[in-house]
Short mmCIF file of N, CA, C and O in Angstrom, two decimals:
data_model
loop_
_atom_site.label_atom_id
_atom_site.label_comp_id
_atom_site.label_asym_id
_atom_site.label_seq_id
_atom_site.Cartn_x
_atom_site.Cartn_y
_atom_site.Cartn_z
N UNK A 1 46.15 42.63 26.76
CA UNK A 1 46.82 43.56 27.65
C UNK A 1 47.42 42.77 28.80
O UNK A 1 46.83 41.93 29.49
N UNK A 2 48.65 43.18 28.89
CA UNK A 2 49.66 42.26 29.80
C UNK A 2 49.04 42.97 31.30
O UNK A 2 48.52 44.06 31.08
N UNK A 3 49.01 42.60 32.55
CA UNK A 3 48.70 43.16 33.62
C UNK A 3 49.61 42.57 34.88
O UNK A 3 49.59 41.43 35.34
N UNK A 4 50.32 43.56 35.23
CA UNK A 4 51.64 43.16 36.32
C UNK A 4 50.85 42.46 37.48
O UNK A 4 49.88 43.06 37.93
N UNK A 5 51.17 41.26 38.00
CA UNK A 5 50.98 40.00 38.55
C UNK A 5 50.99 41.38 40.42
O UNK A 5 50.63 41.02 41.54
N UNK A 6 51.35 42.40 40.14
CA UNK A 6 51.44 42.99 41.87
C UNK A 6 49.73 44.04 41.41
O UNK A 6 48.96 44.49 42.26
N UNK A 7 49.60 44.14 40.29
CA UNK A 7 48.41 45.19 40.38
C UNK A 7 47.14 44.46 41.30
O UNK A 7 46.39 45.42 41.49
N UNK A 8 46.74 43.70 41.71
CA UNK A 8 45.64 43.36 42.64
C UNK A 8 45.95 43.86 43.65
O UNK A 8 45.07 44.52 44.21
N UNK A 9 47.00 43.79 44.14
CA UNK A 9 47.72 44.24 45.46
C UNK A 9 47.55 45.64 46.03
O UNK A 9 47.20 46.13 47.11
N UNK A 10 48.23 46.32 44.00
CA UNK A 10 48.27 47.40 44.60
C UNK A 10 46.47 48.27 44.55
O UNK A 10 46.09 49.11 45.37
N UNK A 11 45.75 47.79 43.46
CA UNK A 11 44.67 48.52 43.41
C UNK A 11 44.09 47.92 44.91
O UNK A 11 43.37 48.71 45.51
N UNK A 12 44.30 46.81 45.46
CA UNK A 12 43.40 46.45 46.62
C UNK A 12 43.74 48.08 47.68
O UNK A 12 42.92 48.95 47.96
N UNK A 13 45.17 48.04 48.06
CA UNK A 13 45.45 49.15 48.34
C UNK A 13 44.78 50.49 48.29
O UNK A 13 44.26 50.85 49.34
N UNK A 14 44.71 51.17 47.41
CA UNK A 14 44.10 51.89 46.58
C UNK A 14 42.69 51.94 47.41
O UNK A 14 42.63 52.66 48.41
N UNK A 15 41.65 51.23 47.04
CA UNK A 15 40.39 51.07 47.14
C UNK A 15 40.04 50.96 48.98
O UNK A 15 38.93 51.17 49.47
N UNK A 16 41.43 50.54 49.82
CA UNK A 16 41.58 51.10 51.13
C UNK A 16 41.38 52.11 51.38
O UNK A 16 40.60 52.58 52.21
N UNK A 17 42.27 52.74 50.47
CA UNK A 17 42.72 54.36 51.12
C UNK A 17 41.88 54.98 50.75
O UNK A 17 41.56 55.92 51.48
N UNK A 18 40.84 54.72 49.00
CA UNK A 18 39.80 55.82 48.78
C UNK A 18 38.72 55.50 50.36
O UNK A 18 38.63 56.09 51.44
N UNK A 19 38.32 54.76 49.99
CA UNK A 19 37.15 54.37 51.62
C UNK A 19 37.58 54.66 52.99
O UNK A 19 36.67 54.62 53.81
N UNK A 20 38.82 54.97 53.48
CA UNK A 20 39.24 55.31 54.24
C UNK A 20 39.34 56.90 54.74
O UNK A 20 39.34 57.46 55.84
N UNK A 21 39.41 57.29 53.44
CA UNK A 21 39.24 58.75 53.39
C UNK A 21 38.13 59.08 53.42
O UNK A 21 37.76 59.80 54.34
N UNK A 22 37.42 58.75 52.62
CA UNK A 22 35.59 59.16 52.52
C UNK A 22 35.05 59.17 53.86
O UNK A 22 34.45 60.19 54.19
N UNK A 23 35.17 58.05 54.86
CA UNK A 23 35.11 57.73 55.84
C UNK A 23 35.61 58.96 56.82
O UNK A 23 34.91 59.55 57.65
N UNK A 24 37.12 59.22 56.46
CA UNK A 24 37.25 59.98 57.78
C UNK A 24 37.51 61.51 57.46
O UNK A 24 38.14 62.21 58.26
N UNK A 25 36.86 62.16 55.94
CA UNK A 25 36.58 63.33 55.94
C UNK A 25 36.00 63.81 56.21
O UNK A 25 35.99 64.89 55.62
N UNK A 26 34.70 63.62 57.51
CA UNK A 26 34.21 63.96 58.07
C UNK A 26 35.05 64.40 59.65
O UNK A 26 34.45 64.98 60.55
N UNK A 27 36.24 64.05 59.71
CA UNK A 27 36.49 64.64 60.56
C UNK A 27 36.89 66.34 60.38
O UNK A 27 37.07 67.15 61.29
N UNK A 28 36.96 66.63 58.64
CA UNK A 28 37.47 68.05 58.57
C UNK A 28 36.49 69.05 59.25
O UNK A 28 36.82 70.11 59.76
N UNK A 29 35.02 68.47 59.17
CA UNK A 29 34.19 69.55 59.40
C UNK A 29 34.59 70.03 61.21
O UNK A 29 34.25 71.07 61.78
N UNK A 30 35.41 68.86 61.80
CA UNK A 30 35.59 69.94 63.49
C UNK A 30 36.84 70.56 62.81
O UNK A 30 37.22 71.06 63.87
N UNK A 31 37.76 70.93 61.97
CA UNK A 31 38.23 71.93 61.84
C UNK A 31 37.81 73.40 60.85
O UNK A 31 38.55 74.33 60.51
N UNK A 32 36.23 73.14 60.55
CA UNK A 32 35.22 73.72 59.81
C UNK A 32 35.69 73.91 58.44
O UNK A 32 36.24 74.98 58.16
N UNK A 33 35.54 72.99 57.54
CA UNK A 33 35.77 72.76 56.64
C UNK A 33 34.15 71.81 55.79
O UNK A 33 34.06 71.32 54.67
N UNK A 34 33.24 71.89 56.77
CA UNK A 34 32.06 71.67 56.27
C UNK A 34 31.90 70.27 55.76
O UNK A 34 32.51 69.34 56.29
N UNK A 35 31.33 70.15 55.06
CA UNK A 35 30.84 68.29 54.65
C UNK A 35 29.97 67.75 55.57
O UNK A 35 29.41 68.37 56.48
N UNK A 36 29.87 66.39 55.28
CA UNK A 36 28.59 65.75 55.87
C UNK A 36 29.03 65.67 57.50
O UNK A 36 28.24 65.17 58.29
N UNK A 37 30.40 66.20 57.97
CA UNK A 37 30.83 66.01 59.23
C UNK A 37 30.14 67.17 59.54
O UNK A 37 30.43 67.21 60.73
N UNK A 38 29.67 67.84 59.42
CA UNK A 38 29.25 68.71 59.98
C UNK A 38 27.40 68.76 60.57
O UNK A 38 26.66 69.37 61.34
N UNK A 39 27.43 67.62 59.55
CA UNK A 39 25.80 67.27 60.18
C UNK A 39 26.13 66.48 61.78
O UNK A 39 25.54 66.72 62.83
N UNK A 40 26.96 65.76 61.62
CA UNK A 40 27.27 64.90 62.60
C UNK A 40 28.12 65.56 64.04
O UNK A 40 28.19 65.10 65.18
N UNK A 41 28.58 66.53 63.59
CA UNK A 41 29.30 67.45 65.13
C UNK A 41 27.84 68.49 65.18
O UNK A 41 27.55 68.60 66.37
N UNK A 42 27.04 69.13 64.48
CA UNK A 42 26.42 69.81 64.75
C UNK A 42 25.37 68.58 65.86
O UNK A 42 25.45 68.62 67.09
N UNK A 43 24.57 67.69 65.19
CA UNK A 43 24.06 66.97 66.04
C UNK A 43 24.61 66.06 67.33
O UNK A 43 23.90 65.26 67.94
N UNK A 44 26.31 66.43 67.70
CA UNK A 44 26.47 65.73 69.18
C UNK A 44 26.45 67.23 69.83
O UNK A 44 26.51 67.18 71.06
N UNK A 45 26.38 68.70 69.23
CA UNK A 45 26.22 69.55 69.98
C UNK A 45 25.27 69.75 70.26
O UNK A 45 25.09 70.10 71.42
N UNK A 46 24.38 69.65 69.55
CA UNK A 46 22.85 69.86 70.15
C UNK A 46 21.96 68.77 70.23
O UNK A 46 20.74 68.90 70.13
N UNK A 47 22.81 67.21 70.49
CA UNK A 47 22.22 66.43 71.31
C UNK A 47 21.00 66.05 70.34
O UNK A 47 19.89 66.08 70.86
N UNK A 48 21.08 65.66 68.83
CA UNK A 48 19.79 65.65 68.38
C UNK A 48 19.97 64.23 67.36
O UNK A 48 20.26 64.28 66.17
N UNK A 49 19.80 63.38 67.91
CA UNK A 49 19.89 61.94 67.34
C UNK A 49 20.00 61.67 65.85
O UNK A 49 20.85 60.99 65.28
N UNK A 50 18.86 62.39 65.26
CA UNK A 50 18.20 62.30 64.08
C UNK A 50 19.69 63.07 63.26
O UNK A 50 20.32 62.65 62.29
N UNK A 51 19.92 64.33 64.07
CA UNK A 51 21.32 64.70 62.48
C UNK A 51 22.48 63.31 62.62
O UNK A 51 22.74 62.84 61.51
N UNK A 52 23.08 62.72 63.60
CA UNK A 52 24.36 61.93 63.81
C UNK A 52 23.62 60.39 63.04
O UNK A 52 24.33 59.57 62.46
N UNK A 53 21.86 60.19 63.21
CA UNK A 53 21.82 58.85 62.37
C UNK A 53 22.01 59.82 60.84
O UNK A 53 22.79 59.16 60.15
N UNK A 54 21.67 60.85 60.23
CA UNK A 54 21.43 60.93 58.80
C UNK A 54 23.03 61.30 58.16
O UNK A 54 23.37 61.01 57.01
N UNK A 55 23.98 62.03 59.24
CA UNK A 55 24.73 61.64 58.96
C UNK A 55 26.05 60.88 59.38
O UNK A 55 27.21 61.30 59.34
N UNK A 56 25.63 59.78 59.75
CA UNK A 56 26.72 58.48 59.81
C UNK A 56 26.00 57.44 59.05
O UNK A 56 26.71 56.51 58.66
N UNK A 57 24.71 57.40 58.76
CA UNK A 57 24.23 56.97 57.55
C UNK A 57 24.75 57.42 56.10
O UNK A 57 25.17 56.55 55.34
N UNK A 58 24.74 58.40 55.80
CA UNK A 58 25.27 59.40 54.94
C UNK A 58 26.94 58.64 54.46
O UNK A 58 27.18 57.85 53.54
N UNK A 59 27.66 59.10 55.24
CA UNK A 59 28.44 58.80 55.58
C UNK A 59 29.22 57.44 54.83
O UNK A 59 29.92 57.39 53.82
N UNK A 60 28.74 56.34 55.83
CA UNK A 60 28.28 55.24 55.63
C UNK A 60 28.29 54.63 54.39
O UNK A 60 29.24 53.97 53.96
N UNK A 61 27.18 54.87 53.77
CA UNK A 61 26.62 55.01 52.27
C UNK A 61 27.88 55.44 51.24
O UNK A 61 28.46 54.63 50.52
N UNK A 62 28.15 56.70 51.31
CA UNK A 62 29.03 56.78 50.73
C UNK A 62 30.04 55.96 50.36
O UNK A 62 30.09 55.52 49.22
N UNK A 63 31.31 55.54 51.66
CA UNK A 63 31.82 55.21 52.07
C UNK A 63 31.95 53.22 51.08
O UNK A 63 32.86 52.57 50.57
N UNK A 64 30.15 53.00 51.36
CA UNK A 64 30.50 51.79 50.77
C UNK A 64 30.39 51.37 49.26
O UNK A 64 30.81 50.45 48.55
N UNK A 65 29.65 52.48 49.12
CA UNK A 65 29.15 52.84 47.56
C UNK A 65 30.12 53.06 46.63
O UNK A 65 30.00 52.75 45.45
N UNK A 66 31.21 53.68 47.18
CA UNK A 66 32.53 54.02 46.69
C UNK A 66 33.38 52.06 46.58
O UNK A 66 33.82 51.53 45.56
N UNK A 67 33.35 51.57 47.76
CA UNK A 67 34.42 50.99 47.72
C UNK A 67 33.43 49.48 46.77
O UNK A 67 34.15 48.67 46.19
N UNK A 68 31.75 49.25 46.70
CA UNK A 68 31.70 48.59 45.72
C UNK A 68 32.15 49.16 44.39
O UNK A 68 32.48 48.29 43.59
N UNK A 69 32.24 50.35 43.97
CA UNK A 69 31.94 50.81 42.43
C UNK A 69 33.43 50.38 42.06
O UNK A 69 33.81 49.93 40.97
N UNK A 70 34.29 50.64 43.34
CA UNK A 70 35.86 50.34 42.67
C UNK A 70 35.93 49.00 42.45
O UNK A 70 36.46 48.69 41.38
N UNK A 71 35.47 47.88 43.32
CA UNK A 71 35.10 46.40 43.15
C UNK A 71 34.69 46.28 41.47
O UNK A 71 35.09 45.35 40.77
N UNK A 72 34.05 47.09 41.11
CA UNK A 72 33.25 46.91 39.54
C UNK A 72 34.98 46.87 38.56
O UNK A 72 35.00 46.75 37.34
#
């Protein structure tokens, strides 16, 4: 299988934008659209450490879990 000499480029691309997104779909939940952003605005409203570590851990995790599996 022949493979165009720009595809590294462009899948590198690619594997940006998925992790990039995962990353910042947590901002939908302040327009309440729910997801793990919502652990994380609920806990800077009520000031409670433990939801913003589980989810920006969360988060996080995802985030990198995704961008090794595309590495595979």
């Amino acid at each position: 299988v022949k493979v165009p000499l720009a595809f590294p480029l462009v899948f590198t691309g690619i594997k940006t934008a998925v992790v990039e997104v995962i990353a910042s779909a947590t901002l939908a939940a302040y327009i309440g659209a729910g997801g793990l952003g919502s652990l994380i605005f609920t806990g800077l409203g009520l000031m409670r450490t433990d939801l913003l570590v589980i989810g920006g851990v969360s988060v996080g995790l995802l985030s990198l879990l995704s961008g090794y599996l595309l590495n595979l």
